[in-house]
Amino acid sequence: MQTEDIQIRIEDDRTGLEIETLKRAILDNLFYIQGKFPEIATLNDYYMALAYTVRDRLIHRWLISSQTYTKVQPREVCYLSAEFLMGPHLGNNLINLGIYDRMRQAVQELGLNFEALLEQEEEPGLGNGGLGRLAACYLDSMATLDIPSVGYGIRYEFGIFDQDIHDGWQVEITDKWLKNGNPWEIARPEWAFEVKFGGRTERYTDEKGRSRVKWIPDRMVQGVPYDTPILGYETSSTNTLRLWSAQAVESFDFRAFNAGDYYGAVGNKVFSENLSKVLYPNDEQIQGKQLRLEQQYFFVSCSLQDMIRTHCDRRGLPISIFHEKFTVQLNDTHPAIAVAELMRLLLDEHGIEWDQAWHITQSTMAYTNHTLLPEALERWAVGLFGSLLPRHLEIIYEINGRFLNEVRLRYPKDDERIRRMSIIDESGDRYVRMANLATLGSYSINGVAELHTQLLKQDVLHDFAEMYPERFNNKTNGVTPRRFMVLSNPRLTKLITSKIGDHWIRNLQELRQLESFVEDLEFRSEWRQIKLAIKRDLANYIQEQNGIEVNVDSIFDIQAKRFHEYKRQHLNVLHIITLYNRLKANPNLDITPRTFIFGGKAAPGYQMAKLIIKLINSVADVVNSDPDVRDRIKVVFLKDYNVKFAQRVYPAADLSEQISTAGKEASGTGNMKFSMNGALTIGTLDGANIEIREEVGAENFFLFGLTASKVSQIKAKGYDPMQYYIANSELKAAIDRINSGFFSKGDTALFKPLVGSLMYQDPYLLFADYQSYIDVQTQVGEAYRDQDHWTRMSILNTARMGKFSSDRSIREYVKEVWKIDPLKICPPNEPCSIH
Ligand code: Z16
């Protein structure tokens, strides 16, 4: 076919950006894609018509990008992650295309409600929390910085569950995000791969007389890629998020089918397709379930096969230089099986010798660790592992054997060290330690904040850091200002841009220029008005959702994140109860009014986290309706916290709660999103809080609590929470209040597991940090009364958050880890001579 003859015209209805063209395109898509006329079209039909209108306008850049990669063959990064928490695409794509305002106008001229259409999108919630959202922010920054990259993951049919609250308890509801169709993805069944499971291995001699291994699996599944375009901000670079969906391999069913076992054949199909059915909803605690390992291996194998096909078949390059063209970033150990899988592909499928295969593998992989919590470190029972991936287990044994020989040479007679460093944990039942595999197989290992990296080197990976210090580095997390400022906070964006122009959106350090407006009375007043207007919006939402009326002049004190004991939502509750007790004792007490807002999901099997949610709702019921409180405190639990909702919440906060036990939160990223939007932080010296405080200045940050080293000291000495309970009358009163059944209609058993855990173990040192937290909360209340000073601090928080753009993080990965050159992509329909 003469493809050169077919040129797309600039004013084509699929590319044109005139308002009239956009309007025509939306109606055209409604007609031809949705097959509806206006009289019977639903809101979703209009959403789809709008989404396709936007998609049409980005597809040209996407194809030029992929054509350019094919032609230039640049070095690329593949970001492997079991989770991508993308959030809604429509608004973000409009921002990144630079057509948000004109599309809104076009939509409004059609008589449609633009906000309602944005709201209509079901977000792809293919992640649990921080780790998945970080992957999404990094895709945005990689495209914005013109870094050739692909995100590889799993197309879960059901993402993170929707949360409902019944009688104060969390109830999980299946997330059917695909039910209305997904206009942002394109299926590529022609590029599917097969993935093998189970069976056994066999040795054979190849035609060159070399001993080789063949894996004879007992099951096979197909991975079908679904591609979603990832736009950069005001650049033509458009990368790909490629998610794999599991499908039955038809030929595998046939044997059973021919034998007349129709139901057996269909059963196998159902079994295969279970693989990508549902996201495991646990953050920071592993379950060791076989299906989870199958998911991990499934997407890793598809992704590596895809890279090798691109490299060898499409580009015709020798496999020996694979690592020069591709680097793989492992987002935690979830994709760590990639180390063994790449070895297998190189050894068994490409006939490469061990040493060269190991060199290629280790030059390809880089590993990011996201947690130090022991219960979150992945390990697989050797029996399970070997029955699912027999060949990989052999390879891991071989890697381990060779490695431990090196350790023995380097540290003679140090058996303890050998035991600690081994990929196989042999202290009891045998396990494959995925962090050790990832570390050993990677040329770079990083933590996600300065403190976290330091503790990683000191603690979990100490022996590895001692042996290979040059491989360890820190990359403090960042978040994208496009989604978490420009899209989520248009009012603040407009004010900032009116003062300093709009370059800050690509170069967040330019927010520093706002510092010169701190003394500007008019500016401060506008800043305050904006916060108030956003709080009003949230107040309306709360009124609708929870039927609670809140005072917009009160401090909006927000803790929004997954529920986990180490994040200490219950410490926040102890503060609320303390204030309540003070008001009960002295109903005329003059306290700064506060609205305590919580949002977040608990892992469905995590009873304690669910009980903390119940406690918050129980306290809310009592406090919100007590006449003695007289609107000075309100407690609100907002259900179903997700990306869409987070975008509403961050801009409305006065105070951001970042109160984890020091040493437990690897970085945190919500802390950054709040502060960028002008919230002040009350926080511990944990994760990225430390660096945020360094940037915004100690005088603009409410610090409390023990340091990480004090925490481990106290624990080493033997921590006794009861001593604090006995000595601190307000703490005792708060705990007794819960214990008495006051918040549970007299039921003294309900919160026993929670209170008991605090009084007798308190593994996260709430009691040790209680007084310090209360004291600093009192300072917060005082500080808020000086609105003018508070506003100065708020402005300075935003002005000094430049470091925490994910663009900065990605620049560091590019320069210090990946060593990739940016590649500019020609804009569509313009003369261009870059390549
Ligand atoms: C996760 O979200 C994180 C760590 C982890 O092991 C598993 C999940 Cl699902 C989080 C960390 O808790 C958080 O501190 C960090 O900011 C985030 O990962 C991104 O690095």
CSV table of N, CA and C in Angstrom, one decimal, residues 90-195:
chain,number,residue,atom,x,y,z
A,90,LEU,N,-9.0,11.6,31.4
A,90,LEU,CA,-9.6,12.6,30.5
A,90,LEU,C,-9.0,14.0,30.9
A,91,GLY,N,-9.2,14.4,32.1
A,91,GLY,CA,-8.7,15.8,32.5
A,91,GLY,C,-7.2,15.9,32.3
A,92,ASN,N,-6.5,14.9,32.7
A,92,ASN,CA,-5.0,14.9,32.6
A,92,ASN,C,-4.6,15.0,31.2
A,93,ASN,N,-5.2,14.3,30.3
A,93,ASN,CA,-4.8,14.3,28.9
A,93,ASN,C,-5.1,15.7,28.3
A,94,LEU,N,-6.2,16.3,28.7
A,94,LEU,CA,-6.5,17.7,28.3
A,94,LEU,C,-5.5,18.7,28.7
A,95,ILE,N,-5.0,18.5,30.0
A,95,ILE,CA,-4.0,19.4,30.5
A,95,ILE,C,-2.7,19.2,29.7
A,96,ASN,N,-2.3,17.9,29.5
A,96,ASN,CA,-1.0,17.7,28.9
A,96,ASN,C,-1.0,18.0,27.4
A,97,LEU,N,-2.2,18.0,26.8
A,97,LEU,CA,-2.3,18.4,25.4
A,97,LEU,C,-2.4,19.9,25.3
A,98,GLY,N,-2.7,20.6,26.4
A,98,GLY,CA,-2.8,22.1,26.4
A,98,GLY,C,-4.1,22.5,25.8
A,99,ILE,N,-5.2,21.7,25.9
A,99,ILE,CA,-6.5,22.1,25.3
A,99,ILE,C,-7.6,22.0,26.3
A,100,TYR,N,-7.3,22.1,27.6
A,100,TYR,CA,-8.3,22.0,28.7
A,100,TYR,C,-9.4,23.1,28.5
A,101,ASP,N,-8.9,24.3,28.4
A,101,ASP,CA,-9.9,25.4,28.4
A,101,ASP,C,-10.7,25.4,27.2
A,102,ARG,N,-10.1,25.2,26.0
A,102,ARG,CA,-10.9,25.3,24.8
A,102,ARG,C,-11.9,24.1,24.7
A,103,MET,N,-11.5,22.9,25.3
A,103,MET,CA,-12.4,21.8,25.2
A,103,MET,C,-13.6,22.1,26.2
A,104,ARG,N,-13.3,22.7,27.3
A,104,ARG,CA,-14.4,23.0,28.2
A,104,ARG,C,-15.4,24.0,27.5
A,105,GLN,N,-14.8,24.9,26.8
A,105,GLN,CA,-15.7,25.9,26.1
A,105,GLN,C,-16.6,25.1,25.0
A,106,ALA,N,-15.9,24.3,24.3
A,106,ALA,CA,-16.6,23.5,23.2
A,106,ALA,C,-17.8,22.7,23.9
A,107,VAL,N,-17.4,22.0,25.0
A,107,VAL,CA,-18.4,21.2,25.6
A,107,VAL,C,-19.6,22.1,26.2
A,108,GLN,N,-19.2,23.2,26.7
A,108,GLN,CA,-20.3,24.1,27.3
A,108,GLN,C,-21.2,24.6,26.2
A,109,GLU,N,-20.5,25.0,25.0
A,109,GLU,CA,-21.3,25.5,23.9
A,109,GLU,C,-22.3,24.4,23.4
A,110,LEU,N,-22.0,23.2,23.6
A,110,LEU,CA,-23.0,22.1,23.3
A,110,LEU,C,-24.1,22.0,24.3
A,111,GLY,N,-24.0,22.8,25.3
A,111,GLY,CA,-25.0,22.7,26.4
A,111,GLY,C,-24.8,21.6,27.4
A,112,LEU,N,-23.5,21.1,27.4
A,112,LEU,CA,-23.2,19.9,28.3
A,112,LEU,C,-22.4,20.5,29.5
A,113,ASN,N,-22.5,19.7,30.6
A,113,ASN,CA,-21.8,20.0,31.9
A,113,ASN,C,-20.4,19.4,31.9
A,114,PHE,N,-19.4,20.2,31.7
A,114,PHE,CA,-18.0,19.7,31.5
A,114,PHE,C,-17.6,18.9,32.8
A,115,GLU,N,-17.8,19.5,34.0
A,115,GLU,CA,-17.4,18.9,35.2
A,115,GLU,C,-18.1,17.5,35.4
A,116,ALA,N,-19.4,17.5,35.0
A,116,ALA,CA,-20.1,16.2,35.2
A,116,ALA,C,-19.5,15.1,34.2
A,117,LEU,N,-19.0,15.6,33.1
A,117,LEU,CA,-18.4,14.6,32.1
A,117,LEU,C,-17.1,14.1,32.7
A,118,LEU,N,-16.3,15.0,33.3
A,118,LEU,CA,-15.0,14.6,33.9
A,118,LEU,C,-15.3,13.6,35.0
A,119,GLU,N,-16.3,13.9,35.8
A,119,GLU,CA,-16.7,13.1,36.9
A,119,GLU,C,-17.2,11.7,36.5
A,120,GLN,N,-17.7,11.6,35.3
A,120,GLN,CA,-18.3,10.3,34.8
A,120,GLN,C,-17.2,9.2,34.6
A,121,GLU,N,-15.9,9.6,34.4
A,121,GLU,CA,-14.9,8.6,34.2
A,121,GLU,C,-14.7,7.7,35.4
A,122,GLU,N,-14.8,6.4,35.2
A,122,GLU,CA,-14.4,5.4,36.2
A,122,GLU,C,-12.9,5.3,36.2
A,123,GLU,N,-12.2,5.6,37.3
A,123,GLU,CA,-10.8,5.6,37.2
A,123,GLU,C,-10.2,4.2,37.2
A,124,PRO,N,-9.1,4.0,36.5
A,124,PRO,CA,-8.5,2.7,36.6
A,124,PRO,C,-7.7,2.6,37.9
A,125,GLY,N,-8.3,1.9,38.9
A,125,GLY,CA,-7.6,1.9,40.2
A,125,GLY,C,-6.8,0.6,40.3
A,126,LEU,N,-5.8,0.6,39.4
A,126,LEU,CA,-5.0,-0.7,39.4
A,126,LEU,C,-3.8,-0.6,40.3
A,127,GLY,N,-4.0,-0.1,41.5
A,127,GLY,CA,-3.0,-0.1,42.5
A,127,GLY,C,-3.6,0.1,43.9
A,128,ASN,N,-2.7,-0.1,44.9
A,128,ASN,CA,-3.2,0.0,46.3
A,128,ASN,C,-3.1,1.5,46.9
A,129,GLY,N,-1.9,2.1,46.6
A,129,GLY,CA,-1.7,3.4,47.2
A,129,GLY,C,-0.4,4.0,46.6
A,130,GLY,N,0.5,4.4,47.6
A,130,GLY,CA,1.7,5.1,47.2
A,130,GLY,C,2.5,4.5,46.1
A,131,LEU,N,2.8,3.2,46.2
A,131,LEU,CA,3.6,2.6,45.2
A,131,LEU,C,3.1,2.6,43.8
A,132,GLY,N,1.8,2.4,43.7
A,132,GLY,CA,1.1,2.4,42.3
A,132,GLY,C,1.0,3.8,41.8
A,133,ARG,N,0.7,4.8,42.7
A,133,ARG,CA,0.5,6.1,42.2
A,133,ARG,C,1.9,6.7,41.8
A,134,LEU,N,3.0,6.3,42.5
A,134,LEU,CA,4.3,6.7,42.2
A,134,LEU,C,4.6,6.3,40.8
A,135,ALA,N,4.3,5.1,40.4
A,135,ALA,CA,4.5,4.6,39.1
A,135,ALA,C,3.8,5.5,38.0
A,136,ALA,N,2.6,5.9,38.4
A,136,ALA,CA,1.8,6.7,37.5
A,136,ALA,C,2.5,8.1,37.3
A,137,CYS,N,2.9,8.7,38.4
A,137,CYS,CA,3.6,10.0,38.4
A,137,CYS,C,4.9,9.9,37.6
A,138,TYR,N,5.6,8.8,37.7
A,138,TYR,CA,6.8,8.6,37.0
A,138,TYR,C,6.6,8.5,35.5
A,139,LEU,N,5.5,7.8,35.1
A,139,LEU,CA,5.2,7.8,33.6
A,139,LEU,C,4.9,9.2,33.1
A,140,ASP,N,4.2,10.0,33.9
A,140,ASP,CA,3.9,11.4,33.4
A,140,ASP,C,5.3,12.2,33.3
A,141,SER,N,6.1,12.0,34.2
A,141,SER,CA,7.4,12.8,34.1
A,141,SER,C,8.3,12.2,33.0
A,142,MET,N,8.4,10.9,32.9
A,142,MET,CA,9.2,10.4,31.8
A,142,MET,C,8.8,10.9,30.4
A,143,ALA,N,7.5,11.0,30.2
A,143,ALA,CA,7.0,11.5,28.9
A,143,ALA,C,7.3,13.0,28.8
A,144,THR,N,7.1,13.7,29.9
A,144,THR,CA,7.3,15.1,29.9
A,144,THR,C,8.8,15.5,29.6
A,145,LEU,N,9.7,14.6,30.1
A,145,LEU,CA,11.1,14.9,29.9
A,145,LEU,C,11.6,14.2,28.7
A,146,ASP,N,10.7,13.7,27.8
A,146,ASP,CA,11.1,13.0,26.5
A,146,ASP,C,12.0,11.8,26.7
A,147,ILE,N,11.8,11.1,27.7
A,147,ILE,CA,12.6,9.8,28.0
A,147,ILE,C,11.8,8.6,27.3
A,148,PRO,N,12.5,8.0,26.4
A,148,PRO,CA,11.8,6.8,25.8
A,148,PRO,C,11.6,5.8,26.9
A,149,SER,N,10.3,5.4,27.0
A,149,SER,CA,10.0,4.5,28.1
A,149,SER,C,8.7,3.8,27.9
A,150,VAL,N,8.6,2.7,28.6
A,150,VAL,CA,7.3,1.9,28.6
A,150,VAL,C,7.0,1.5,30.0
A,151,GLY,N,5.7,1.6,30.4
A,151,GLY,CA,5.3,1.0,31.6
A,151,GLY,C,4.7,-0.3,31.4
A,152,TYR,N,5.1,-1.3,32.1
A,152,TYR,CA,4.6,-2.7,31.9
A,152,TYR,C,3.9,-3.1,33.2
A,153,GLY,N,2.7,-3.7,33.1
A,153,GLY,CA,2.0,-4.1,34.3
A,153,GLY,C,0.9,-5.1,33.9
A,154,ILE,N,-0.1,-5.2,34.8
A,154,ILE,CA,-1.2,-6.1,34.6
A,154,ILE,C,-2.5,-5.4,34.4
A,155,ARG,N,-3.3,-5.8,33.5
A,155,ARG,CA,-4.6,-5.2,33.3
A,155,ARG,C,-5.6,-6.0,34.1
A,156,TYR,N,-5.7,-5.7,35.4
A,156,TYR,CA,-6.6,-6.3,36.3
A,156,TYR,C,-8.0,-6.0,35.8
A,157,GLU,N,-8.9,-7.0,35.8
A,157,GLU,CA,-10.3,-6.7,35.4
A,157,GLU,C,-10.9,-6.0,36.6
A,158,PHE,N,-10.6,-6.3,37.8
A,158,PHE,CA,-11.1,-5.6,39.0
A,158,PHE,C,-9.9,-5.0,39.7
A,159,GLY,N,-9.9,-3.7,39.8
A,159,GLY,CA,-8.9,-3.0,40.5
A,159,GLY,C,-9.1,-3.0,42.0
A,160,ILE,N,-8.5,-2.0,42.7
A,160,ILE,CA,-8.7,-1.9,44.2
A,160,ILE,C,-10.2,-1.8,44.4
A,161,PHE,N,-10.7,-2.5,45.4
A,161,PHE,CA,-12.2,-2.5,45.7
A,161,PHE,C,-12.7,-1.1,46.0
A,162,ASP,N,-14.0,-0.9,45.7
A,162,ASP,CA,-14.6,0.3,46.2
A,162,ASP,C,-15.0,0.1,47.6
A,163,GLN,N,-14.9,1.2,48.4
A,163,GLN,CA,-15.2,1.1,49.8
A,163,GLN,C,-16.5,1.7,50.1
A,164,ASP,N,-17.3,1.0,50.9
A,164,ASP,CA,-18.6,1.5,51.4
A,164,ASP,C,-18.5,1.4,52.9
A,165,ILE,N,-19.3,2.2,53.6
A,165,ILE,CA,-19.3,2.1,55.1
A,165,ILE,C,-20.7,1.8,55.5
A,166,HIS,N,-20.8,0.6,56.2
A,166,HIS,CA,-22.1,0.2,56.8
A,166,HIS,C,-21.9,0.2,58.3
A,167,ASP,N,-22.7,1.0,59.0
A,167,ASP,CA,-22.7,1.0,60.4
A,167,ASP,C,-21.3,1.2,60.9
A,168,GLY,N,-20.5,2.1,60.2
A,168,GLY,CA,-19.2,2.4,60.6
A,168,GLY,C,-18.1,1.5,60.2
A,169,TRP,N,-18.5,0.3,59.6
A,169,TRP,CA,-17.5,-0.7,59.2
A,169,TRP,C,-17.2,-0.5,57.7
A,170,GLN,N,-16.0,-0.9,57.3
A,170,GLN,CA,-15.7,-0.9,55.9
A,170,GLN,C,-16.3,-2.1,55.3
A,171,VAL,N,-16.9,-1.9,54.1
A,171,VAL,CA,-17.5,-3.0,53.3
A,171,VAL,C,-16.8,-2.9,51.9
A,172,GLU,N,-16.3,-4.0,51.4
A,172,GLU,CA,-15.6,-4.0,50.1
A,172,GLU,C,-16.6,-4.3,49.0
A,173,ILE,N,-16.5,-3.5,47.9
A,173,ILE,CA,-17.4,-3.8,46.7
A,173,ILE,C,-16.5,-3.9,45.5
A,174,THR,N,-16.8,-4.9,44.7
A,174,THR,CA,-15.9,-5.2,43.5
A,174,THR,C,-15.9,-3.9,42.6
A,175,ASP,N,-14.7,-3.6,42.1
A,175,ASP,CA,-14.5,-2.4,41.3
A,175,ASP,C,-14.6,-2.9,39.8
A,176,LYS,N,-15.7,-2.6,39.2
A,176,LYS,CA,-16.0,-3.0,37.8
A,176,LYS,C,-15.7,-1.8,36.9
A,177,TRP,N,-14.4,-1.5,36.9
A,177,TRP,CA,-14.0,-0.2,36.2
A,177,TRP,C,-14.2,-0.3,34.6
A,178,LEU,N,-14.3,-1.5,34.1
A,178,LEU,CA,-14.4,-1.7,32.7
A,178,LEU,C,-15.9,-1.8,32.2
A,179,LYS,N,-16.8,-1.7,33.1
A,179,LYS,CA,-18.2,-2.0,32.7
A,179,LYS,C,-18.8,-1.1,31.6
A,180,ASN,N,-18.3,0.1,31.6
A,180,ASN,CA,-18.8,1.0,30.5
A,180,ASN,C,-17.9,1.1,29.3
A,181,GLY,N,-16.9,0.2,29.3
A,181,GLY,CA,-15.9,0.3,28.2
A,181,GLY,C,-14.8,1.3,28.6
A,182,ASN,N,-13.6,1.1,27.9
A,182,ASN,CA,-12.5,1.9,28.2
A,182,ASN,C,-11.9,2.6,26.9
A,183,PRO,N,-12.2,3.8,26.7
A,183,PRO,CA,-11.8,4.5,25.5
A,183,PRO,C,-10.3,4.8,25.4
A,184,TRP,N,-9.6,4.6,26.5
A,184,TRP,CA,-8.2,5.0,26.5
A,184,TRP,C,-7.2,3.8,26.1
A,185,GLU,N,-7.7,2.6,26.0
A,185,GLU,CA,-6.8,1.5,25.7
A,185,GLU,C,-7.1,1.0,24.3
A,186,ILE,N,-6.0,0.4,23.7
A,186,ILE,CA,-6.2,-0.3,22.4
A,186,ILE,C,-5.6,-1.7,22.6
A,187,ALA,N,-6.4,-2.7,22.4
A,187,ALA,CA,-6.0,-4.1,22.5
A,187,ALA,C,-5.1,-4.5,21.4
A,188,ARG,N,-4.1,-5.3,21.6
A,188,ARG,CA,-3.2,-5.7,20.5
A,188,ARG,C,-3.1,-7.2,20.5
A,189,PRO,N,-4.1,-7.9,20.3
A,189,PRO,CA,-4.1,-9.4,20.4
A,189,PRO,C,-3.0,-10.0,19.5
A,190,GLU,N,-2.7,-9.3,18.4
A,190,GLU,CA,-1.7,-9.9,17.5
A,190,GLU,C,-0.3,-9.9,18.1
A,191,TRP,N,-0.1,-9.2,19.2
A,191,TRP,CA,1.2,-9.2,19.9
A,191,TRP,C,1.2,-9.9,21.2
A,192,ALA,N,0.4,-10.9,21.3
A,192,ALA,CA,0.3,-11.7,22.5
A,192,ALA,C,1.5,-12.6,22.7
A,193,PHE,N,1.8,-13.0,23.9
A,193,PHE,CA,2.8,-14.0,24.2
A,193,PHE,C,2.3,-15.1,25.0
A,194,GLU,N,3.0,-16.3,25.0
A,194,GLU,CA,2.6,-17.4,25.8
A,194,GLU,C,3.5,-17.4,27.1
A,195,VAL,N,2.8,-17.8,28.2
A,195,VAL,CA,3.6,-17.9,29.4
A,195,VAL,C,3.3,-19.3,30.0
